[in-house]
């Protein structure tokens, strides 16, 4: 299964294994079991510290456990962890083999201190970009704490199980048989859900930080660019981000970032974060801003209040909180979220193999989603509010060539229907006023973005759409507070545009600081 290049790379990683490990396989007679057996033998052939043992004792076949020889330390994969999960496999081999984690020491100690028997199960799909973070976090927890176990399950291979547990979105995590969480989660977030005192400890650490020259709220492309440009000016810079990378983490293929012919969102986000950290920026990840308190006078300190109670102070602030998927706002949408209502076709599409789905939205995102899903599901109905699709002509031509796609225009979705999961939707014909029901199992919402600015109401000037009003320098209505990226009035919501806007805002913040009156600078120093 592994080509020569991949084998060479993997062999280079496996030299870091310190303790012997065994791959305990549970296989059937099916093709996937044979495929997994071949993969395990290939891996074992790359290191003298890895052996393969066949037991066939697990209920899920094909599956395998990576176990440290002579111990109970290990993790299990049900399925074949290739695609986006190949990195999870490599890390599991290393960590079970005794290679130390790069996680923060305080987080490692918190994991080791968790009490009780914690059995985690994570359903993933090989095309999901958010799943590896969750799988890797829980695998590490299982390695660090003997009271924790984890099995990562490929939902596409265990369809009956997925249907029985009504898993309609990935990653989906169960703890001791009960749903624990869904969607992207970092190690710190999982620990915080299990350790009730974690947030208070985090807030205490944040409160103890000295004031920043520049505090950037948001870690997407705009925030990363702002951080790099200001840090290179010799300023003390901090980034408080709900998730570093922002919406880039949910982007599958990127082919229009200048000088990079192709990359994927998580890879670009990781590269951005690495470059930010190389410039000695204080990155405070998993921090959601709740309130902005502007300075009361020129040169005073602004304050950002975080959801966990922490408070950060800064001479200047750059707002780069980005945007999120816009919701339909109709009855049933919230009720059936992750129960048939989804927003990421790349992540959740494989769970709807052979089923009927709808895509809401006829722009580029909606048409691209319909094209992708048409290769997986039985039938796609694309519903567009306008009288015609708004996607690029090349995408519309491709969509029109697909026999299992139906397009309905001048249609307004009015309700999501279901019992314990989605069974259909209702839409109104905007020309006749008649309502129609469609029976289906999944609904993918692709109707644009809404800026993450609700917490800024009555603080900086916002447009009726909630976008932060900025001038050519990225300045907001409050002196010393700047903004950049998808949360602002910048006309085009693109990664490359956000990077440029973030650079502009960073340079403007520096210019603001060096032009403060001498007496203000002296007062700050005192």
Short mmCIF file of C-alpha atoms in Angstrom, two decimals:
data_model
loop_
_atom_site.label_atom_id
_atom_site.label_comp_id
_atom_site.label_asym_id
_atom_site.label_seq_id
_atom_site.Cartn_x
_atom_site.Cartn_y
_atom_site.Cartn_z
CA UNK A 1 0.00 0.00 0.00
CA UNK A 2 2.90 2.34 0.67
CA UNK A 3 4.85 3.70 -2.28
CA UNK A 4 8.64 3.92 -2.15
CA UNK A 5 8.68 7.60 -1.13
CA UNK A 6 6.17 7.09 1.70
CA UNK A 7 8.07 4.04 2.94
CA UNK A 8 11.27 6.03 3.06
CA UNK A 9 9.60 8.82 5.02
CA UNK A 10 7.96 6.41 7.45
CA UNK A 11 11.20 4.51 8.01
CA UNK A 12 12.83 7.81 8.95
CA UNK A 13 10.15 8.46 11.58
CA UNK A 14 10.21 4.94 13.03
CA UNK A 15 13.86 5.22 14.15
CA UNK A 16 12.49 7.35 17.02
CA UNK A 17 10.63 4.39 18.55
CA UNK A 18 12.22 3.63 21.93
CA UNK A 19 10.16 0.69 23.20
CA UNK A 20 9.16 -2.39 21.16
CA UNK A 21 5.55 -2.37 19.96
CA UNK A 22 3.25 -4.94 18.41
CA UNK A 23 0.45 -4.49 15.90
CA UNK A 24 -2.34 -6.78 17.12
CA UNK A 25 -4.59 -7.43 14.14
CA UNK A 26 -8.21 -8.56 14.12
CA UNK A 27 -9.06 -9.55 10.55
CA UNK A 28 -11.79 -11.22 8.54
CA UNK A 29 -11.74 -12.74 5.08
CA UNK A 30 -12.82 -9.61 3.23
CA UNK A 31 -10.75 -7.48 0.88
CA UNK A 32 -10.28 -4.67 3.40
CA UNK A 33 -8.89 -7.14 5.96
CA UNK A 34 -6.37 -8.36 3.41
CA UNK A 35 -5.48 -4.76 2.62
CA UNK A 36 -4.93 -3.94 6.30
CA UNK A 37 -2.85 -7.09 6.81
CA UNK A 38 -0.58 -6.02 3.97
CA UNK A 39 -0.19 -2.52 5.43
CA UNK A 40 0.72 -3.83 8.90
CA UNK A 41 3.32 -6.19 7.48
CA UNK A 42 4.82 -3.36 5.43
CA UNK A 43 5.11 -1.18 8.54
CA UNK A 44 6.66 -3.98 10.60
CA UNK A 45 9.21 -4.54 7.86
CA UNK A 46 10.51 -0.99 8.33
CA UNK A 47 11.58 -1.35 11.97
CA UNK A 48 13.10 -4.08 14.10
CA UNK A 49 11.05 -2.79 17.06
CA UNK A 50 7.67 -3.54 15.43
CA UNK A 51 6.03 -6.97 15.15
CA UNK A 52 2.63 -8.13 13.90
CA UNK A 53 0.40 -10.40 15.98
CA UNK A 54 -2.93 -11.75 14.72
CA UNK A 55 -5.68 -12.42 17.30
CA UNK A 56 -9.01 -11.83 15.50
CA UNK A 57 -10.63 -11.15 18.89
CA UNK A 58 -12.08 -7.70 18.31
CA UNK A 59 -15.73 -7.24 17.28
CA UNK A 60 -14.71 -4.83 14.55
CA UNK A 61 -12.92 -6.35 11.58
CA UNK A 62 -10.66 -5.14 10.12
CA UNK A 63 -9.04 -3.43 13.12
CA UNK A 64 -5.73 -3.43 14.94
CA UNK A 65 -4.23 -2.29 18.19
CA UNK A 66 -0.85 -0.62 18.53
CA UNK A 67 0.41 -1.87 21.88
CA UNK A 68 3.66 -1.44 23.78
CA UNK A 69 5.00 -4.94 24.34
CA UNK A 70 4.44 -6.25 27.87
CA UNK A 71 2.05 -3.42 28.84
CA UNK A 72 -1.54 -2.27 28.41
CA UNK A 73 -0.44 0.98 26.77
CA UNK A 74 -1.96 1.24 23.32
CA UNK A 75 -4.57 2.60 20.94
CA UNK A 76 -6.85 0.93 18.41
CA UNK A 77 -7.83 1.76 14.84
CA UNK A 78 -10.93 0.15 13.32
CA UNK A 79 -10.34 0.46 9.60
CA UNK A 80 -7.32 1.46 7.54
CA UNK A 81 -5.94 4.85 8.67
CA UNK A 82 -4.73 6.25 5.37
CA UNK A 83 -5.69 9.58 3.77
CA UNK A 84 -5.81 12.35 6.36
CA UNK A 85 -5.47 9.78 9.15
CA UNK A 86 -2.06 8.51 8.06
CA UNK A 87 -0.44 11.16 10.25
CA UNK A 88 -2.50 9.85 13.18
CA UNK A 89 -1.14 6.36 12.52
CA UNK A 90 2.46 7.58 12.44
CA UNK A 91 2.08 9.57 15.67
CA UNK A 92 0.40 6.62 17.39
CA UNK A 93 3.29 4.33 16.42
CA UNK A 94 5.80 6.81 17.82
CA UNK A 95 3.94 7.67 21.02
CA UNK A 96 3.04 4.09 21.92
CA UNK A 97 6.71 3.34 21.18
CA UNK A 98 7.81 5.82 23.84
CA UNK A 99 8.63 8.89 21.74
CA UNK A 100 7.68 11.96 23.84
CA UNK A 101 4.82 14.22 22.81
CA UNK A 102 5.30 17.89 21.97
CA UNK A 103 2.19 18.85 23.97
CA UNK A 104 2.64 21.45 26.70
CA UNK A 105 3.83 19.93 29.96
CA UNK A 106 0.95 21.37 31.99
CA UNK A 107 -1.53 19.75 29.60
CA UNK A 108 0.30 16.41 29.82
CA UNK A 109 0.14 16.56 33.62
CA UNK A 110 -3.57 17.41 33.45
CA UNK A 111 -4.20 14.32 31.27
CA UNK A 112 -2.26 12.10 33.65
CA UNK A 113 -4.34 13.43 36.54
CA UNK A 114 -7.73 12.60 35.03
CA UNK A 115 -9.61 10.08 37.15
CA UNK A 116 -12.15 7.37 36.36
CA UNK A 117 -12.35 4.86 33.53
CA UNK A 118 -12.66 6.79 30.26
CA UNK A 119 -13.36 4.74 27.13
CA UNK A 120 -13.46 6.94 24.00
CA UNK A 121 -14.67 5.99 20.51
CA UNK A 122 -14.18 8.39 17.60
CA UNK A 123 -15.88 8.01 14.21
CA UNK A 124 -13.90 9.57 11.38
CA UNK A 125 -13.84 9.62 7.60
CA UNK A 126 -10.66 9.50 5.56
CA UNK A 127 -11.61 12.70 3.73
CA UNK A 128 -12.20 14.69 6.94
CA UNK A 129 -9.57 17.33 7.67
CA UNK A 130 -10.87 18.00 11.19
CA UNK A 131 -10.80 14.37 12.33
CA UNK A 132 -7.03 13.88 12.77
CA UNK A 133 -6.79 16.51 15.52
CA UNK A 134 -9.41 14.69 17.58
CA UNK A 135 -8.02 11.22 16.88
CA UNK A 136 -4.48 12.30 17.74
CA UNK A 137 -5.52 14.07 20.94
CA UNK A 138 -7.43 11.06 22.26
CA UNK A 139 -4.69 8.64 21.20
CA UNK A 140 -2.17 10.68 23.17
CA UNK A 141 -4.46 10.69 26.20
CA UNK A 142 -4.72 6.89 26.03
CA UNK A 143 -0.93 6.62 25.92
CA UNK A 144 -0.43 9.00 28.87
CA UNK A 145 -3.13 7.70 31.21
CA UNK A 146 -3.76 3.96 31.82
CA UNK A 147 -7.39 4.70 32.78
CA UNK A 148 -8.10 6.05 29.27
CA UNK A 149 -8.67 3.96 26.13
CA UNK A 150 -9.44 5.03 22.59
CA UNK A 151 -10.54 3.42 19.35
CA UNK A 152 -10.71 5.42 16.11
CA UNK A 153 -13.35 4.04 13.73
CA UNK A 154 -13.64 4.63 9.98
CA UNK A 155 -17.36 5.27 9.60
CA UNK A 156 -17.32 4.29 5.92
CA UNK A 157 -16.25 0.72 6.81
CA UNK A 158 -18.67 0.19 9.68
CA UNK A 159 -21.88 1.48 8.14
CA UNK A 160 -24.29 -0.59 10.25
CA UNK A 161 -22.68 0.70 13.42
CA UNK A 162 -22.75 4.28 12.13
CA UNK A 163 -26.43 3.98 11.25
CA UNK A 164 -27.31 2.37 14.58
CA UNK A 165 -25.63 5.18 16.51
CA UNK A 166 -26.96 7.81 14.08
CA UNK A 167 -23.54 9.22 13.31
CA UNK A 168 -24.21 11.81 10.61
CA UNK A 169 -21.21 14.07 11.13
CA UNK A 170 -17.53 13.51 11.83
CA UNK A 171 -15.54 13.57 13.94
CA UNK A 172 -18.08 12.20 16.42
CA UNK A 173 -16.79 11.16 19.84
CA UNK A 174 -18.46 8.85 22.34
CA UNK A 175 -17.32 8.53 25.96
CA UNK A 176 -18.36 5.38 27.83
CA UNK A 177 -21.11 4.80 25.25
CA UNK A 178 -22.58 8.31 25.40
CA UNK A 179 -22.04 11.11 22.90
CA UNK A 180 -19.24 13.35 24.17
CA UNK A 181 -18.73 15.84 21.35
CA UNK A 182 -18.57 16.42 17.63
CA UNK A 183 -16.49 18.57 15.33
CA UNK A 184 -12.91 19.70 15.64
CA UNK A 185 -11.53 19.58 19.20
CA UNK A 186 -8.01 20.25 20.42
CA UNK A 187 -6.36 18.33 23.27
CA UNK A 188 -6.81 21.30 25.62
CA UNK A 189 -10.53 21.50 24.85
CA UNK A 190 -11.07 17.82 25.60
CA UNK A 191 -9.17 18.10 28.88
CA UNK A 192 -11.17 21.20 29.83
CA UNK A 193 -14.44 19.27 29.32
CA UNK A 194 -13.20 16.55 31.63
CA UNK A 195 -11.39 18.74 34.19
CA UNK A 196 -13.78 21.37 35.57
CA UNK A 197 -10.92 23.38 37.07
CA UNK A 198 -8.98 23.72 33.83
CA UNK A 199 -10.64 26.94 32.62
CA UNK A 200 -10.05 28.74 35.91
CA UNK A 201 -6.38 27.80 35.80
CA UNK A 202 -6.11 29.01 32.19
CA UNK A 203 -7.77 32.34 33.05
CA UNK A 204 -5.37 32.86 35.94
CA UNK A 205 -2.38 32.40 33.62
CA UNK A 206 -3.82 34.84 31.08
CA UNK A 207 -4.51 37.50 33.72
CA UNK A 208 -0.87 37.38 34.80
CA UNK A 209 0.45 38.37 31.36
CA UNK A 210 1.95 41.84 30.89
CA UNK A 211 0.29 44.22 28.44
CA UNK A 212 1.09 43.59 24.77
CA UNK A 213 2.16 46.22 22.26
CA UNK A 214 -0.19 44.49 19.80
CA UNK A 215 -2.90 41.98 20.67
CA UNK A 216 -4.41 40.15 17.70
CA UNK A 217 -7.81 38.54 18.20
CA UNK A 218 -8.18 35.71 15.69
CA UNK A 219 -5.69 33.31 14.16
CA UNK A 220 -6.69 32.99 10.52
CA UNK A 221 -4.62 34.27 7.57
CA UNK A 222 -5.25 37.93 8.50
CA UNK A 223 -4.28 37.39 12.12
CA UNK A 224 -1.17 35.40 11.20
CA UNK A 225 0.00 38.09 8.78
CA UNK A 226 -0.61 40.83 11.36
CA UNK A 227 1.38 38.88 13.93
CA UNK A 228 4.38 38.33 11.65
CA UNK A 229 4.52 41.92 10.43
CA UNK A 230 4.26 43.47 13.91
CA UNK A 231 6.62 40.98 15.60
CA UNK A 232 9.28 41.72 12.95
CA UNK A 233 9.09 45.37 14.03
CA UNK A 234 10.34 44.36 17.48
CA UNK A 235 6.96 44.72 19.19
CA UNK A 236 5.60 42.46 21.92
CA UNK A 237 2.79 40.60 20.14
CA UNK A 238 0.10 38.20 21.33
CA UNK A 239 -2.50 36.22 19.37
CA UNK A 240 -5.69 35.05 21.08
CA UNK A 241 -7.46 32.63 18.74
CA UNK A 242 -10.48 30.41 19.16
CA UNK A 243 -8.73 28.01 16.78
CA UNK A 244 -5.55 28.96 14.99
CA UNK A 245 -6.09 28.74 11.25
CA UNK A 246 -9.76 29.69 11.35
CA UNK A 247 -11.82 28.67 8.33
CA UNK A 248 -8.66 27.66 6.47
CA UNK A 249 -8.77 24.49 8.58
CA UNK A 250 -12.04 23.57 6.85
CA UNK A 251 -10.76 24.23 3.33
CA UNK A 252 -9.96 21.14 1.27
CA UNK A 253 -7.92 22.26 -1.73
CA UNK A 254 -6.30 25.67 -2.22
CA UNK A 255 -5.14 26.37 -5.76
CA UNK A 256 -5.15 30.19 -5.92
CA UNK A 257 -2.64 31.16 -3.22
CA UNK A 258 0.06 32.98 -5.16
CA UNK A 259 3.35 31.03 -5.58
CA UNK A 260 1.77 27.84 -4.18
CA UNK A 261 0.15 25.83 -6.98
CA UNK A 262 -1.71 23.53 -4.57
CA UNK A 263 -2.01 23.02 -0.82
CA UNK A 264 -4.64 21.97 1.70
CA UNK A 265 -6.13 24.07 4.47
CA UNK A 266 -4.74 22.26 7.54
CA UNK A 267 -1.26 22.18 6.01
CA UNK A 268 -1.34 25.91 5.26
CA UNK A 269 -2.68 26.65 8.76
CA UNK A 270 0.13 24.62 10.35
CA UNK A 271 2.72 26.48 8.27
CA UNK A 272 1.21 29.84 9.23
CA UNK A 273 1.26 28.95 12.94
CA UNK A 274 4.85 27.69 12.74
CA UNK A 275 6.00 30.94 11.14
CA UNK A 276 4.11 33.02 13.71
CA UNK A 277 5.75 31.10 16.58
CA UNK A 278 9.19 31.45 14.97
CA UNK A 279 8.79 35.21 15.46
CA UNK A 280 8.36 34.85 19.24
CA UNK A 281 4.66 35.66 19.20
CA UNK A 282 2.71 34.60 22.29
CA UNK A 283 0.04 32.33 20.76
CA UNK A 284 -2.93 31.74 23.06
CA UNK A 285 -5.00 29.15 21.24
CA UNK A 286 -8.56 28.00 22.10
CA UNK A 287 -9.45 31.41 23.51
CA UNK A 288 -12.79 32.95 22.56
CA UNK A 289 -13.17 36.71 22.98
CA UNK A 290 -16.36 37.86 24.70
CA UNK A 291 -15.90 41.59 25.17
CA UNK A 292 -13.71 44.46 24.00
CA UNK A 293 -13.16 47.40 26.34
CA UNK A 294 -11.48 50.25 24.44
CA UNK A 295 -8.99 52.53 26.17
CA UNK A 296 -10.50 55.63 27.75
CA UNK A 297 -7.77 57.94 26.44
CA UNK A 298 -5.14 58.11 23.70
CA UNK A 299 -2.31 55.72 24.39
CA UNK A 300 -4.25 53.92 27.11
CA UNK A 301 -4.61 50.17 27.33
CA UNK A 302 -7.42 48.30 25.57
CA UNK A 303 -8.75 45.18 27.26
CA UNK A 304 -10.13 41.97 25.76
CA UNK A 305 -12.24 39.79 28.07
CA UNK A 306 -12.22 36.08 27.18
CA UNK A 307 -14.93 33.46 27.62
CA UNK A 308 -13.05 31.72 30.43
CA UNK A 309 -12.81 34.96 32.42
CA UNK A 310 -9.26 35.80 31.43
CA UNK A 311 -8.36 39.38 30.56
CA UNK A 312 -5.66 40.55 28.16
CA UNK A 313 -4.41 44.15 27.86
CA UNK A 314 -2.71 45.84 24.92
CA UNK A 315 -1.65 49.21 23.54
CA UNK A 316 -3.22 48.32 20.18
CA UNK A 317 -5.66 45.60 19.11
CA UNK A 318 -6.14 44.01 15.69
CA UNK A 319 -9.50 42.28 15.21
CA UNK A 320 -9.29 39.34 12.77
CA UNK A 321 -12.04 37.05 14.00
CA UNK A 322 -13.07 35.92 10.50
CA UNK A 323 -16.43 34.46 9.61
CA UNK A 324 -18.39 31.23 9.92
CA UNK A 325 -20.90 29.31 7.81
CA UNK A 326 -24.20 31.13 7.54
CA UNK A 327 -27.17 29.12 8.77
CA UNK A 328 -30.58 28.98 7.10
CA UNK A 329 -32.39 29.99 10.27
CA UNK A 330 -35.39 27.76 9.63
CA UNK A 331 -37.27 25.42 11.99
CA UNK A 332 -35.47 22.10 12.42
CA UNK A 333 -32.00 23.27 11.37
CA UNK A 334 -30.60 23.57 14.89
CA UNK A 335 -32.48 20.51 16.12
CA UNK A 336 -31.03 18.27 13.41
CA UNK A 337 -27.50 19.71 13.25
CA UNK A 338 -25.12 16.72 13.08
CA UNK A 339 -28.22 14.54 12.64
CA UNK A 340 -28.45 15.11 8.91
CA UNK A 341 -27.85 18.86 8.71
CA UNK A 342 -24.18 19.43 7.82
CA UNK A 343 -21.91 22.22 6.62
CA UNK A 344 -18.81 20.37 5.37
CA UNK A 345 -19.35 18.05 2.38
CA UNK A 346 -15.71 16.91 2.44
CA UNK A 347 -15.92 15.77 6.07
CA UNK A 348 -19.43 14.35 6.27
CA UNK A 349 -20.16 13.40 2.65
CA UNK A 350 -18.89 9.79 2.97
CA UNK A 351 -21.44 9.15 5.74
CA UNK A 352 -24.23 9.65 3.20
CA UNK A 353 -23.01 7.12 0.65
CA UNK A 354 -25.93 5.78 -1.37
CA UNK A 355 -28.40 8.22 0.22
CA UNK A 356 -30.33 11.25 -1.00
CA UNK A 357 -29.14 14.70 0.00
CA UNK A 358 -29.80 18.36 -0.69
CA UNK A 359 -27.35 21.21 -1.07
CA UNK A 360 -28.66 24.66 -0.13
CA UNK A 361 -26.99 27.42 -2.13
CA UNK A 362 -26.12 27.96 -5.79
CA UNK A 363 -22.87 29.91 -5.47
CA UNK A 364 -19.43 28.42 -6.04
CA UNK A 365 -19.43 26.66 -2.65
CA UNK A 366 -22.85 25.12 -3.19
CA UNK A 367 -22.19 23.92 -6.73
CA UNK A 368 -18.77 22.53 -5.80
CA UNK A 369 -20.39 20.67 -2.89
CA UNK A 370 -23.06 19.23 -5.19
CA UNK A 371 -20.42 18.05 -7.66
CA UNK A 372 -18.38 16.38 -4.92
CA UNK A 373 -21.38 14.73 -3.30
CA UNK A 374 -22.73 13.44 -6.62
CA UNK A 375 -19.80 11.03 -6.76
CA UNK A 376 -20.72 9.57 -3.35
CA UNK A 377 -24.45 9.76 -2.74
CA UNK A 378 -27.40 8.37 -4.69
CA UNK A 379 -28.93 11.74 -5.59
CA UNK A 380 -28.34 15.45 -4.99
CA UNK A 381 -30.99 18.17 -5.08
CA UNK A 382 -29.48 21.65 -5.28
CA UNK A 383 -31.79 24.41 -4.02
CA UNK A 384 -31.09 28.03 -4.93
CA UNK A 385 -33.07 31.06 -3.69
CA UNK A 386 -32.31 33.17 -6.76
CA UNK A 387 -33.80 32.59 -10.21
CA UNK A 388 -30.46 31.26 -11.47
CA UNK A 389 -27.26 29.73 -10.13
CA UNK A 390 -24.50 32.19 -9.20
CA UNK A 391 -21.54 29.83 -9.55
CA UNK A 392 -18.81 30.20 -12.17
CA UNK A 393 -19.79 28.96 -15.63
CA UNK A 394 -17.23 26.14 -15.60
CA UNK A 395 -18.74 24.75 -12.41
CA UNK A 396 -22.27 25.02 -13.78
CA UNK A 397 -21.27 23.09 -16.90
CA UNK A 398 -19.80 20.31 -14.79
CA UNK A 399 -22.90 20.22 -12.62
CA UNK A 400 -25.13 20.00 -15.67
CA UNK A 401 -23.27 16.93 -16.91
CA UNK A 402 -24.17 14.89 -13.79
CA UNK A 403 -27.17 12.60 -14.16
CA UNK A 404 -27.92 12.29 -10.42
CA UNK A 405 -28.25 16.01 -9.70
CA UNK A 406 -31.45 18.06 -9.85
CA UNK A 407 -31.38 21.87 -9.64
CA UNK A 408 -34.34 23.85 -8.25
CA UNK A 409 -34.15 27.64 -8.50
CA UNK A 410 -36.42 30.36 -7.08
CA UNK A 411 -36.86 28.15 -4.04
CA UNK A 412 -36.75 29.12 -0.37
CA UNK A 413 -36.15 26.39 2.20
CA UNK A 414 -38.73 26.84 4.96
CA UNK A 415 -38.29 23.80 7.22
CA UNK A 416 -36.06 20.83 7.97
CA UNK A 417 -38.15 17.73 8.62
CA UNK A 418 -37.25 14.73 10.74
CA UNK A 419 -37.89 12.63 13.81
CA UNK A 420 -34.64 11.57 15.48
CA UNK A 421 -32.73 12.52 12.30
CA UNK A 422 -33.38 14.33 9.01
CA UNK A 423 -36.04 12.81 6.79
CA UNK A 424 -36.53 15.69 4.37
CA UNK A 425 -37.11 19.40 3.87
CA UNK A 426 -39.86 21.75 2.80
CA UNK A 427 -39.31 24.58 0.34
CA UNK A 428 -41.54 27.30 -1.09
CA UNK A 429 -41.65 28.08 -4.81
CA UNK A 430 -41.02 31.85 -4.84
CA UNK A 431 -42.93 32.26 -8.09
CA UNK A 432 -46.14 30.40 -7.25
CA UNK A 433 -45.99 30.47 -3.44
CA UNK A 434 -46.62 26.72 -3.29
CA UNK A 435 -44.80 24.56 -0.76
CA UNK A 436 -43.16 21.24 -1.67
CA UNK A 437 -41.67 18.44 0.43
CA UNK A 438 -38.56 16.49 -0.54
CA UNK A 439 -37.67 13.21 1.13
CA UNK A 440 -33.94 12.86 1.82
CA UNK A 441 -31.42 11.92 4.49
CA UNK A 442 -28.95 14.81 4.47
CA UNK A 443 -28.84 18.58 3.97
CA UNK A 444 -25.60 20.45 3.27
CA UNK A 445 -25.89 24.20 3.87
CA UNK A 446 -23.66 26.35 1.63
CA UNK A 447 -25.12 29.86 1.70
CA UNK A 448 -22.14 32.03 2.48
CA UNK A 449 -20.54 33.49 5.57
CA UNK A 450 -21.48 35.63 8.57
CA UNK A 451 -18.77 37.67 10.38
CA UNK A 452 -17.81 36.70 13.94
CA UNK A 453 -18.47 40.14 15.37
CA UNK A 454 -21.50 39.83 17.67
CA UNK A 455 -19.24 40.43 20.68
CA UNK A 456 -18.18 43.82 19.24
CA UNK A 457 -21.66 45.39 19.11
CA UNK A 458 -21.64 48.96 20.49
CA UNK A 459 -17.82 48.91 20.63
CA UNK A 460 -16.65 49.57 17.05
CA UNK A 461 -18.72 50.67 14.06
CA UNK A 462 -20.33 47.74 12.23
CA UNK A 463 -22.32 47.58 8.99
CA UNK A 464 -25.89 46.24 9.02
CA UNK A 465 -24.35 42.89 7.93
CA UNK A 466 -22.14 42.90 11.02
CA UNK A 467 -18.88 43.64 9.20
CA UNK A 468 -16.34 45.89 10.95
CA UNK A 469 -16.02 49.21 9.14
CA UNK A 470 -12.37 49.96 8.30
CA UNK A 471 -10.48 52.55 6.30
CA UNK A 472 -7.62 51.97 3.84
CA UNK A 473 -5.23 51.38 6.76
CA UNK A 474 -7.43 48.87 8.54
CA UNK A 475 -8.35 51.39 11.24
CA UNK A 476 -11.74 51.07 12.96
CA UNK A 477 -13.85 53.77 14.58
CA UNK A 478 -11.82 53.39 17.80
CA UNK A 479 -8.28 54.87 17.95
CA UNK A 480 -5.66 52.16 18.36
CA UNK A 481 -8.02 49.38 17.29
CA UNK A 482 -7.59 47.90 13.80
CA UNK A 483 -9.27 45.06 11.90
CA UNK A 484 -8.54 42.79 8.94
CA UNK A 485 -9.93 39.85 7.00
CA UNK A 486 -13.36 38.33 6.52
CA UNK A 487 -14.86 40.07 9.57
CA UNK A 488 -14.42 43.49 7.89
CA UNK A 489 -15.83 45.45 4.97
CA UNK A 490 -13.04 44.22 2.67
CA UNK A 491 -14.95 43.35 -0.54
CA UNK A 492 -13.50 39.92 -1.36
CA UNK A 493 -13.33 37.10 1.18
CA UNK A 494 -10.23 35.26 -0.02
CA UNK A 495 -7.18 33.90 1.80
CA UNK A 496 -4.74 36.01 -0.19
CA UNK A 497 -6.85 39.14 0.41
CA UNK A 498 -6.94 38.43 4.15
CA UNK A 499 -3.16 38.03 4.25
CA UNK A 500 -2.69 41.40 2.58
CA UNK A 501 -5.25 43.07 4.84
CA UNK A 502 -3.59 41.58 7.92
CA UNK A 503 -0.21 42.93 6.82
CA UNK A 504 -1.75 46.37 6.29
CA UNK A 505 -3.38 46.37 9.73
CA UNK A 506 -0.11 45.26 11.34
CA UNK A 507 1.88 48.03 9.70
CA UNK A 508 -0.82 50.54 10.62
CA UNK A 509 -0.71 49.45 14.27
CA UNK A 510 3.08 49.92 14.28
CA UNK A 511 2.70 53.35 12.68
CA UNK A 512 0.10 54.30 15.33
CA UNK A 513 2.42 53.28 18.17
CA UNK A 514 5.49 55.16 16.93
CA UNK A 515 3.42 58.34 16.43
CA UNK A 516 2.07 58.47 19.97
CA UNK A 517 3.10 61.65 21.79
CA UNK A 518 6.27 61.37 23.88
CA UNK A 519 4.41 61.97 27.16
CA UNK A 520 2.06 59.08 26.41
CA UNK A 521 4.96 56.71 25.73
CA UNK A 522 6.63 57.83 28.98
CA UNK A 523 3.40 57.21 30.91
CA UNK A 524 3.12 53.69 29.43
CA UNK A 525 6.71 52.92 30.38
CA UNK A 526 6.05 54.05 33.94
#
